[in-house]
Coordinates of N, CA and C in Angstrom, one line a residue:
X223 N -14.3 26.1 4.0 CA -14.3 24.7 3.5 C -15.7 24.1 3.8
X224 N -16.1 23.2 2.8 CA -17.4 22.6 3.0 C -17.2 21.2 3.6
X225 N -18.0 20.9 4.6 CA -18.1 19.6 5.1 C -18.8 18.6 4.2
X226 N -18.4 17.4 4.1 CA -19.1 16.4 3.4 C -20.3 16.0 4.2
X227 N -21.4 15.9 3.6 CA -22.7 15.6 4.4 C -23.2 14.3 3.9
X228 N -23.9 13.6 4.8 CA -24.5 12.3 4.4 C -25.9 12.6 3.9
X229 N -26.0 12.9 2.6 CA -27.3 13.2 2.0 C -27.4 12.3 0.8
X230 N -28.6 11.8 0.6 CA -28.9 11.2 -0.6 C -30.0 11.9 -1.2
X231 N -30.0 13.2 -1.3 CA -31.0 14.0 -1.8 C -31.0 14.1 -3.3
X232 N -32.1 13.8 -4.0 CA -32.0 13.8 -5.4 C -33.4 14.3 -5.9
X233 N -33.5 14.5 -7.2 CA -34.7 14.8 -7.9 C -35.3 16.1 -7.2
X234 N -36.5 16.1 -6.8 CA -37.1 17.4 -6.4 C -37.2 17.5 -4.9
X235 N -36.4 16.9 -4.0 CA -36.6 17.0 -2.6 C -35.5 17.7 -1.9
X236 N -34.7 18.6 -2.6 CA -33.6 19.1 -1.9 C -33.4 20.6 -2.1
X237 N -33.0 21.3 -1.2 CA -32.9 22.7 -1.3 C -31.4 23.1 -1.3
X238 N -31.2 24.2 -2.0 CA -29.8 24.5 -2.1 C -29.5 25.9 -2.5
X239 N -28.1 26.2 -2.5 CA -27.8 27.5 -2.8 C -26.6 27.7 -3.6
X240 N -26.4 28.9 -4.1 CA -25.3 29.1 -5.0 C -24.7 30.5 -4.7
X241 N -23.7 30.8 -5.3 CA -23.2 32.2 -5.6 C -23.0 33.1 -4.4
X242 N -23.3 34.4 -4.6 CA -23.0 35.5 -3.7 C -21.6 35.6 -3.3
X243 N -20.7 35.8 -4.2 CA -19.3 36.0 -3.9 C -18.8 37.3 -4.4
X244 N -17.7 37.8 -3.9 CA -17.0 38.9 -4.4 C -17.6 40.3 -3.9
X245 N -18.4 40.2 -2.8 CA -19.0 41.4 -2.3 C -18.0 42.1 -1.3
X246 N -18.2 43.4 -1.2 CA -17.5 44.2 -0.1 C -18.6 45.0 0.6
X247 N -18.7 44.8 1.9 CA -19.7 45.5 2.6 C -19.3 45.5 4.1
X248 N -20.2 46.1 4.9 CA -19.9 46.4 6.3 C -19.8 45.2 7.2
X249 N -20.7 44.3 7.0 CA -20.7 43.1 8.0 C -20.7 41.8 7.2
X250 N -19.7 41.0 7.4 CA -19.6 39.7 6.7 C -19.0 38.7 7.7
X251 N -19.3 37.4 7.3 CA -18.8 36.4 8.2 C -18.7 35.1 7.4
X252 N -17.6 34.4 7.6 CA -17.5 33.0 7.0 C -17.5 32.1 8.3
X253 N -18.6 31.4 8.4 CA -18.7 30.5 9.6 C -18.0 29.2 9.4
X254 N -17.3 28.8 10.4 CA -16.6 27.5 10.3 C -17.6 26.4 10.2
X255 N -17.2 25.3 9.5 CA -18.1 24.2 9.3 C -18.6 23.6 10.6
X256 N -19.9 23.2 10.6 CA -20.5 22.6 11.7 C -20.0 21.2 11.9
X257 N -20.2 20.6 13.1 CA -19.8 19.3 13.3 C -20.4 18.3 12.3
X258 N -19.6 17.5 11.7 CA -20.1 16.6 10.7 C -20.9 15.5 11.2
X259 N -22.0 15.2 10.6 CA -22.9 14.1 11.0 C -22.8 13.0 9.9
X260 N -22.1 12.0 10.2 CA -22.0 10.9 9.2 C -21.6 11.4 7.8
X261 N -20.3 11.7 7.7 CA -19.8 12.3 6.5 C -19.7 11.3 5.4
X262 N -19.8 11.8 4.2 CA -19.7 11.0 3.0 C -18.8 11.7 2.0
X263 N -18.0 11.0 1.2 CA -17.2 11.6 0.2 C -18.0 12.0 -1.0
X264 N -19.2 11.6 -1.1 CA -20.0 11.9 -2.3 C -20.9 13.2 -2.2
X265 N -21.1 13.6 -1.0 CA -22.1 14.7 -0.7 C -21.5 15.9 0.0
X266 N -21.9 17.1 -0.4 CA -21.5 18.3 0.3 C -22.6 19.3 0.2
X267 N -22.7 20.2 1.3 CA -23.8 21.2 1.3 C -23.3 22.5 1.8
X268 N -24.0 23.6 1.4 CA -23.6 24.9 1.9 C -24.8 25.8 1.9
X269 N -24.9 26.7 2.8 CA -26.0 27.7 2.9 C -25.4 29.1 3.0
X270 N -26.0 30.0 2.3 CA -25.6 31.4 2.3 C -26.8 32.4 2.5
X271 N -26.5 33.5 3.3 CA -27.5 34.5 3.5 C -27.0 35.8 3.2
X272 N -27.8 36.7 2.6 CA -27.4 38.0 2.3 C -28.5 39.0 2.7
X273 N -28.2 40.1 3.4 CA -29.2 41.1 3.8 C -28.9 42.4 3.0
X274 N -29.9 43.0 2.4 CA -29.8 44.3 1.7 C -30.8 45.2 2.3
X275 N -30.5 46.5 2.4 CA -31.4 47.5 2.9 C -32.3 47.9 1.7
X276 N -33.3 48.8 2.0 CA -34.3 49.2 1.0 C -33.6 49.9 -0.2
X277 N -32.4 50.4 0.0 CA -31.7 51.0 -1.1 C -30.9 50.0 -2.0
X278 N -30.9 48.8 -1.5 CA -30.1 47.8 -2.3 C -28.7 47.6 -1.8
X279 N -28.3 48.3 -0.7 CA -26.9 48.1 -0.2 C -26.8 46.9 0.7
X280 N -25.7 46.2 0.6 CA -25.5 44.9 1.4 C -25.2 45.3 2.8
X281 N -26.0 44.8 3.7 CA -25.8 45.0 5.2 C -25.0 43.9 5.9
X282 N -25.3 42.7 5.4 CA -24.7 41.6 6.1 C -24.6 40.4 5.2
X283 N -23.7 39.4 5.5 CA -23.6 38.2 4.7 C -23.1 37.1 5.6
X284 N -23.6 35.9 5.4 CA -23.2 34.8 6.1 C -23.1 33.6 5.2
X285 N -22.1 32.7 5.4 CA -22.0 31.5 4.6 C -21.4 30.4 5.5
X286 N -22.0 29.2 5.4 CA -21.5 28.1 6.2 C -22.0 26.8 5.7
X287 N -21.4 25.7 6.1 CA -21.9 24.4 5.8 C -23.3 24.2 6.4
X288 N -24.2 23.5 5.7 CA -25.5 23.2 6.4 C -25.4 21.9 7.0
X289 N -26.3 21.7 8.0 CA -26.4 20.4 8.8 C -27.6 19.7 8.3
X290 N -27.4 18.5 7.8 CA -28.5 17.6 7.4 C -29.1 16.9 8.6
X291 N -30.4 16.7 8.7 CA -31.0 16.0 9.8 C -31.2 14.5 9.5
X292 N -31.4 13.8 10.5 CA -31.6 12.3 10.4 C -32.9 12.1 9.6
X293 N -33.9 12.9 9.9 CA -35.2 12.9 9.1 C -34.9 13.1 7.6
X294 N -34.1 14.2 7.3 CA -33.8 14.5 5.9 C -33.1 13.3 5.2
X295 N -32.1 12.7 5.9 CA -31.4 11.6 5.3 C -32.3 10.4 5.0
X296 N -33.2 10.0 6.1 CA -34.0 8.9 5.9 C -35.1 9.1 4.8
X297 N -35.7 10.3 4.8 CA -36.7 10.6 3.8 C -36.1 10.6 2.4
X298 N -34.9 11.2 2.3 CA -34.3 11.3 1.0 C -34.0 9.9 0.4
X299 N -33.6 9.0 1.3 CA -33.3 7.6 0.9 C -34.5 6.9 0.4
X300 N -35.6 7.1 1.1 CA -36.9 6.5 0.7 C -37.4 7.1 -0.5
X301 N -37.3 8.4 -0.7 CA -37.8 9.0 -1.9 C -37.0 8.6 -3.1
X302 N -35.8 8.3 -2.9 CA -34.9 7.9 -4.0 C -35.1 6.4 -4.5
X303 N -35.2 5.5 -3.5 CA -35.3 4.1 -3.8 C -36.6 3.4 -3.6
X304 N -37.6 4.1 -2.9 CA -38.9 3.5 -2.7 C -39.9 4.6 -2.3
X305 N -40.3 5.4 -3.3 CA -41.2 6.5 -3.0 C -42.5 6.1 -2.3
X306 N -43.0 4.9 -2.6 CA -44.2 4.4 -2.0 C -44.1 4.2 -0.5
X307 N -42.8 4.1 0.0 CA -42.7 3.8 1.5 C -42.7 5.1 2.3
X308 N -42.6 6.3 1.6 CA -42.5 7.5 2.4 C -43.8 7.7 3.2
X309 N -45.0 7.6 2.7 CA -46.2 7.8 3.5 C -46.3 6.9 4.7
X310 N -45.8 5.6 4.5 CA -46.0 4.7 5.6 C -45.0 5.0 6.8
X311 N -44.0 5.8 6.5 CA -43.1 6.2 7.5 C -43.3 7.6 8.1
X312 N -44.2 8.3 7.5 CA -44.5 9.7 7.9 C -44.9 9.7 9.4
X313 N -44.5 10.7 10.1 CA -44.9 10.8 11.5 C -44.1 10.0 12.5
X314 N -43.1 9.3 12.0 CA -42.2 8.4 12.8 C -40.8 9.0 12.8
X315 N -40.0 8.5 13.7 CA -38.6 9.0 13.8 C -37.8 8.6 12.5
X316 N -38.3 7.6 11.7 CA -37.6 7.2 10.5 C -37.7 8.3 9.4
X317 N -38.9 8.8 9.3 CA -39.1 9.8 8.2 C -40.3 10.7 8.6
X318 N -40.0 11.8 9.3 CA -40.9 12.6 10.0 C -41.7 13.6 9.0
X319 N -43.0 13.7 9.2 CA -43.8 14.7 8.5 C -44.7 14.1 7.5
X320 N -45.6 15.0 6.9 CA -46.6 14.6 6.0 C -46.0 14.2 4.6
X321 N -44.9 14.8 4.3 CA -44.1 14.5 3.1 C -44.9 14.5 1.8
X322 N -45.7 15.5 1.7 CA -46.6 15.6 0.5 C -46.0 16.5 -0.6
X323 N -44.9 17.2 -0.2 CA -44.2 18.1 -1.2 C -42.7 18.0 -1.1
X324 N -42.0 18.6 -2.0 CA -40.5 18.6 -2.0 C -40.0 19.4 -0.8
X325 N -38.7 19.1 -0.4 CA -38.0 19.8 0.6 C -37.5 21.1 0.0
X326 N -38.4 22.0 -0.2 CA -38.1 23.3 -0.9 C -38.7 24.5 -0.2
X327 N -39.0 24.4 1.1 CA -39.6 25.4 1.9 C -38.6 25.9 2.9
X328 N -38.3 27.2 2.9 CA -37.3 27.8 3.8 C -38.0 28.5 5.0
X329 N -37.5 28.2 6.2 CA -38.1 28.9 7.4 C -36.9 29.6 8.1
X330 N -37.2 30.8 8.6 CA -36.2 31.6 9.4 C -36.6 31.6 10.8
X331 N -35.6 31.8 11.7 CA -35.8 31.9 13.1 C -34.9 32.8 13.9
X332 N -35.3 33.0 15.1 CA -34.5 33.9 16.0 C -33.9 33.2 17.2
X333 N -34.0 31.9 17.2 CA -33.5 31.1 18.3 C -32.0 30.9 18.4
X334 N -31.5 30.5 19.5 CA -30.1 30.2 19.7 C -29.9 28.8 20.1
X335 N -28.7 28.3 20.0 CA -28.4 26.9 20.4 C -27.4 26.3 19.4
X336 N -27.3 25.0 19.4 CA -26.5 24.3 18.5 C -27.3 23.2 17.7
X337 N -27.3 23.3 16.4 CA -28.1 22.4 15.6 C -27.6 21.0 15.8
X338 N -28.5 20.0 15.7 CA -28.1 18.6 15.9 C -28.8 17.8 14.7
X339 N -28.2 16.6 14.5 CA -28.8 15.8 13.4 C -30.2 15.3 13.8
X340 N -30.6 15.3 15.0 CA -31.9 14.9 15.4 C -32.9 16.0 15.5
X341 N -32.6 17.2 15.1 CA -33.6 18.3 15.1 C -34.7 18.0 14.1
X342 N -35.9 18.4 14.6 CA -37.1 18.3 13.7 C -37.8 19.7 13.5
X343 N -37.2 20.7 14.2 CA -37.8 22.1 14.1 C -36.8 23.1 14.4
X344 N -37.0 24.4 14.0 CA -36.2 25.5 14.5 C -36.4 25.7 16.0
X345 N -35.4 26.4 16.6 CA -35.6 26.6 18.0 C -36.7 27.7 18.3
X346 N -36.6 28.8 17.5 CA -37.6 29.8 17.6 C -38.0 30.3 16.2
X347 N -38.9 29.7 15.6 CA -39.2 30.0 14.2 C -40.1 31.3 14.1
X348 N -39.9 32.0 13.1 CA -40.8 33.2 12.8 C -42.0 32.6 12.0
X349 N -43.2 32.7 12.7 CA -44.3 32.0 12.2 C -45.4 32.9 11.5
X350 N -45.2 34.2 11.5 CA -46.1 35.1 10.9 C -45.4 36.2 10.2
X351 N -46.2 36.9 9.3 CA -45.6 38.1 8.6 C -44.8 37.6 7.4
X352 N -44.1 38.5 6.8 CA -43.4 38.3 5.5 C -42.2 37.4 5.6
X353 N -41.7 37.2 6.8 CA -40.5 36.3 7.0 C -40.9 34.9 7.4
X354 N -42.2 34.6 7.4 CA -42.7 33.3 7.7 C -42.3 32.3 6.6
X355 N -42.3 31.0 7.0 CA -41.9 29.9 6.1 C -42.6 30.1 4.7
X356 N -41.8 29.9 3.6 CA -42.2 30.1 2.3 C -41.5 29.2 1.3
X357 N -42.1 28.8 0.2 CA -41.3 28.0 -0.8 C -40.3 28.8 -1.5
X358 N -39.3 28.1 -2.0 CA -38.2 28.7 -2.8 C -38.8 29.3 -4.0
X359 N -38.3 30.5 -4.4 CA -38.8 31.2 -5.6 C -38.0 30.7 -6.8
X360 N -36.8 30.2 -6.6 CA -35.9 29.8 -7.7 C -35.2 28.4 -7.4
X361 N -35.3 27.5 -8.3 CA -34.6 26.2 -8.1 C -33.9 25.9 -9.4
X362 N -32.6 25.7 -9.3 CA -31.8 25.5 -10.5 C -31.1 24.2 -10.4
X363 N -31.1 23.4 -11.5 CA -30.4 22.1 -11.5 C -29.2 22.1 -12.4
X364 N -28.1 21.7 -11.9 CA -26.9 21.5 -12.8 C -26.5 20.1 -12.8
X365 N -26.5 19.5 -14.0 CA -26.2 18.1 -14.2 C -24.7 17.8 -14.0
X366 N -24.4 16.6 -13.5 CA -23.1 16.1 -13.4 C -22.5 16.0 -14.8
X367 N -21.2 16.4 -14.9 CA -20.6 16.4 -16.2 C -19.2 15.8 -16.0
X368 N -18.7 15.1 -17.0 CA -17.3 14.5 -17.0 C -16.4 15.2 -18.0
X369 N -15.4 15.8 -17.4 CA -14.4 16.5 -18.3 C -13.1 15.6 -18.3
X370 N -12.1 16.0 -19.1 CA -10.9 15.2 -19.1 C -10.2 15.3 -17.7
X371 N -10.1 14.1 -17.1 CA -9.4 14.0 -15.8 C -10.2 14.4 -14.6
X372 N -11.5 14.8 -14.8 CA -12.3 15.2 -13.6 C -13.8 15.0 -13.9
X373 N -14.5 15.0 -12.7 CA -16.0 14.8 -12.8 C -16.6 15.9 -11.9
X374 N -17.5 16.7 -12.5 CA -18.2 17.7 -11.7 C -19.5 17.1 -11.1
X375 N -19.7 17.5 -9.9 CA -20.9 16.9 -9.2 C -22.2 17.5 -9.7
X376 N -23.2 16.7 -9.6 CA -24.6 17.3 -9.8 C -24.9 18.2 -8.7
X377 N -25.6 19.3 -9.0 CA -25.9 20.3 -8.1 C -27.3 20.9 -8.2
X378 N -28.0 21.1 -7.1 CA -29.3 21.8 -7.1 C -29.2 23.0 -6.2
X379 N -29.8 24.1 -6.7 CA -29.7 25.4 -6.1 C -31.1 25.9 -5.7
X380 N -31.3 26.2 -4.4 CA -32.6 26.7 -3.9 C -32.5 28.1 -3.4
X381 N -33.3 29.0 -3.8 CA -33.1 30.4 -3.4 C -34.5 31.1 -3.1
X382 N -34.5 31.9 -2.1 CA -35.7 32.6 -1.7 C -35.3 34.0 -1.1
X383 N -35.9 35.1 -1.6 CA -35.7 36.4 -1.0 C -36.9 36.8 -0.3
X384 N -36.7 37.1 1.0 CA -37.8 37.6 1.9 C -37.7 39.1 2.1
X385 N -38.8 39.9 2.0 CA -38.8 41.3 2.3 C -39.4 41.5 3.7
X386 N -38.7 42.1 4.6 CA -39.1 42.1 6.0 C -40.2 43.2 6.2
X387 N -41.2 42.8 7.1 CA -42.2 43.7 7.5 C -42.0 44.3 8.9
X388 N -40.8 44.1 9.4 CA -40.5 44.5 10.8 C -39.0 44.4 11.1
X389 N -38.7 44.5 12.4 CA -37.3 44.3 12.8 C -37.1 43.0 13.5
X390 N -36.1 42.3 13.1 CA -35.8 40.9 13.5 C -34.3 40.8 13.7
X391 N -33.9 39.8 14.6 CA -32.5 39.4 14.7 C -32.5 37.9 14.3
X392 N -32.3 37.7 13.0 CA -32.4 36.3 12.4 C -31.1 35.6 12.6
X393 N -31.1 34.4 13.1 CA -29.9 33.6 13.3 C -30.0 32.1 13.2
X394 N -31.1 31.7 12.5 CA -31.2 30.3 12.2 C -32.1 30.2 10.9
X395 N -31.9 29.1 10.2 CA -32.7 28.8 9.0 C -32.9 27.3 8.9
X396 N -34.0 26.9 8.3 CA -34.3 25.5 8.1 C -34.9 25.2 6.8
X397 N -34.9 24.0 6.4 CA -35.4 23.6 5.1 C -36.5 22.5 5.3
X398 N -37.7 22.7 4.9 CA -38.8 21.8 5.2 C -39.5 21.3 3.9
X399 N -40.4 20.3 4.0 CA -41.2 19.9 2.9 C -42.6 20.3 3.0
X400 N -42.9 21.5 3.6 CA -44.2 22.0 3.6 C -44.2 23.3 4.5
X401 N -45.4 24.0 4.5 CA -45.4 25.2 5.2 C -45.7 25.1 6.6
X402 N -46.2 23.9 7.1 CA -46.4 23.7 8.5 C -45.3 23.0 9.1
X403 N -44.3 23.7 9.7 CA -43.1 23.1 10.1 C -43.3 22.1 11.2
X404 N -44.3 22.2 12.0 CA -44.5 21.3 13.1 C -45.0 19.9 12.7
X405 N -45.6 19.8 11.5 CA -46.1 18.5 11.0 C -45.4 18.1 9.7
X406 N -44.5 18.9 9.2 CA -43.7 18.5 8.0 C -42.3 18.2 8.3
X407 N -41.6 17.4 7.5 CA -40.2 17.0 7.8 C -39.2 18.2 7.6
X408 N -38.2 18.2 8.4 CA -37.1 19.2 8.3 C -35.9 18.5 7.7
X409 N -35.4 19.0 6.6 CA -34.3 18.4 5.9 C -33.0 18.9 6.4
X410 N -32.9 20.2 6.7 CA -31.6 20.8 7.1 C -31.9 21.9 8.1
X411 N -30.9 22.2 9.0 CA -31.0 23.2 10.0 C -29.7 23.8 10.2
X412 N -29.6 25.2 10.3 CA -28.3 25.8 10.5 C -28.5 27.1 11.3
X413 N -27.6 27.3 12.3 CA -27.6 28.5 13.0 C -26.3 29.3 12.6
X414 N -26.4 30.6 12.8 CA -25.3 31.5 12.4 C -25.3 32.8 13.2
X415 N -24.3 33.6 13.2 CA -24.2 34.8 13.9 C -25.4 35.7 13.5
X416 N -26.1 36.2 14.4 CA -27.3 37.0 14.2 C -27.1 38.1 13.2
X417 N -28.1 38.3 12.3 CA -28.2 39.4 11.4 C -29.4 40.3 11.7
X418 N -29.2 41.6 11.8 CA -30.3 42.5 12.1 C -31.0 42.9 10.9
X419 N -32.3 42.7 10.9 CA -33.1 43.0 9.7 C -34.2 44.1 10.1
X420 N -34.3 45.1 9.3 CA -35.2 46.2 9.5 C -36.3 46.1 8.5
X421 N -37.4 46.9 8.7 CA -38.5 46.9 7.8 C -38.0 47.3 6.4
X422 N -38.5 46.5 5.4 CA -38.2 46.7 4.0 C -36.8 46.2 3.6
X423 N -36.0 45.6 4.5 CA -34.8 45.0 4.2 C -35.1 43.7 3.5
X424 N -34.2 43.2 2.6 CA -34.4 42.0 1.9 C -33.3 40.9 2.4
X425 N -33.8 39.8 2.7 CA -32.9 38.7 3.1 C -33.0 37.6 2.1
X426 N -31.9 37.3 1.5 CA -31.9 36.2 0.5 C -31.2 35.0 1.1
X427 N -31.9 33.8 1.1 CA -31.3 32.6 1.6 C -31.1 31.7 0.4
X428 N -29.9 31.1 0.3 CA -29.7 30.1 -0.8 C -29.0 28.9 -0.2
X429 N -29.4 27.7 -0.6 CA -28.8 26.5 -0.2 C -28.2 25.8 -1.4
X430 N -27.1 25.1 -1.2 CA -26.4 24.3 -2.3 C -26.2 22.9 -1.8
X431 N -26.6 21.9 -2.6 CA -26.2 20.5 -2.3 C -25.6 20.0 -3.6
X432 N -24.4 19.4 -3.4 CA -23.6 18.8 -4.5 C -23.7 17.3 -4.3
X433 N -23.9 16.6 -5.3 CA -24.0 15.1 -5.3 C -23.1 14.6 -6.4
X434 N -22.1 13.8 -6.1 CA -21.3 13.1 -7.1 C -19.9 13.1 -6.8
X435 N -19.1 13.2 -7.9 CA -17.6 13.2 -7.9 C -17.1 11.8 -7.4
X436 N -17.9 10.7 -7.7 CA -17.5 9.4 -7.3 C -16.3 9.0 -8.1
X437 N -16.1 9.4 -9.3 CA -14.9 9.1 -10.1 C -13.6 9.6 -9.4
X438 N -13.7 10.9 -9.0 CA -12.6 11.5 -8.4 C -12.2 10.8 -7.1
X439 N -13.2 10.3 -6.3 CA -12.9 9.7 -5.0 C -12.6 8.2 -5.1
X440 N -12.8 7.6 -6.3 CA -12.6 6.2 -6.5 C -13.6 5.3 -5.9
X441 N -14.8 5.9 -5.6 CA -15.9 5.1 -5.0 C -16.9 4.7 -6.1
X442 N -16.7 5.0 -7.3 CA -17.7 4.7 -8.3 C -17.9 3.2 -8.5
X443 N -19.2 2.9 -8.8 CA -19.5 1.5 -9.0 C -19.2 1.0 -10.4

């Protein structure tokens, strides 16, 4: 089940994920939803990870609700309603980071702990090599549509496939608005059961954010 998340991510600042269902393989996991931080009936998010070996066989799969950060919420609100105010808030607790690009950069890490809404960085990020932070290679937008008796949410899909240059135990991922995670804002942070990655393995990370369904919830204006 997907937790409702307090996100007002729109246009080009949000990362997300889709698909990867119906697989049968040796290691899989459906992670229970993380603690909800300021839930909303209009927003929901999900992150999925898949590891394949050099032969293309699926080694591991993880899926879980993603946790949005306070920085992500604040920056998204300003980008949506007052883009000019983003720069004036950069570097503060209101809207952290340089904010010169979209929240479309995925970072992987090996740290452990519990993600919090106040996080601004991964616990132990992978900072070099082919698993270092990188922009999404695919972004897909699905517009909100209204069918008879129902409304489908607007959706954005962010995906990146990393090819490993070594052995890692990856167990966290984050979404940033630049390649320098220490000075750019973090939109989302998620930890999961460790996945073992060997040289030439491919790790695909996908994030999904849904926005809408106000008609169905009766909150429409």
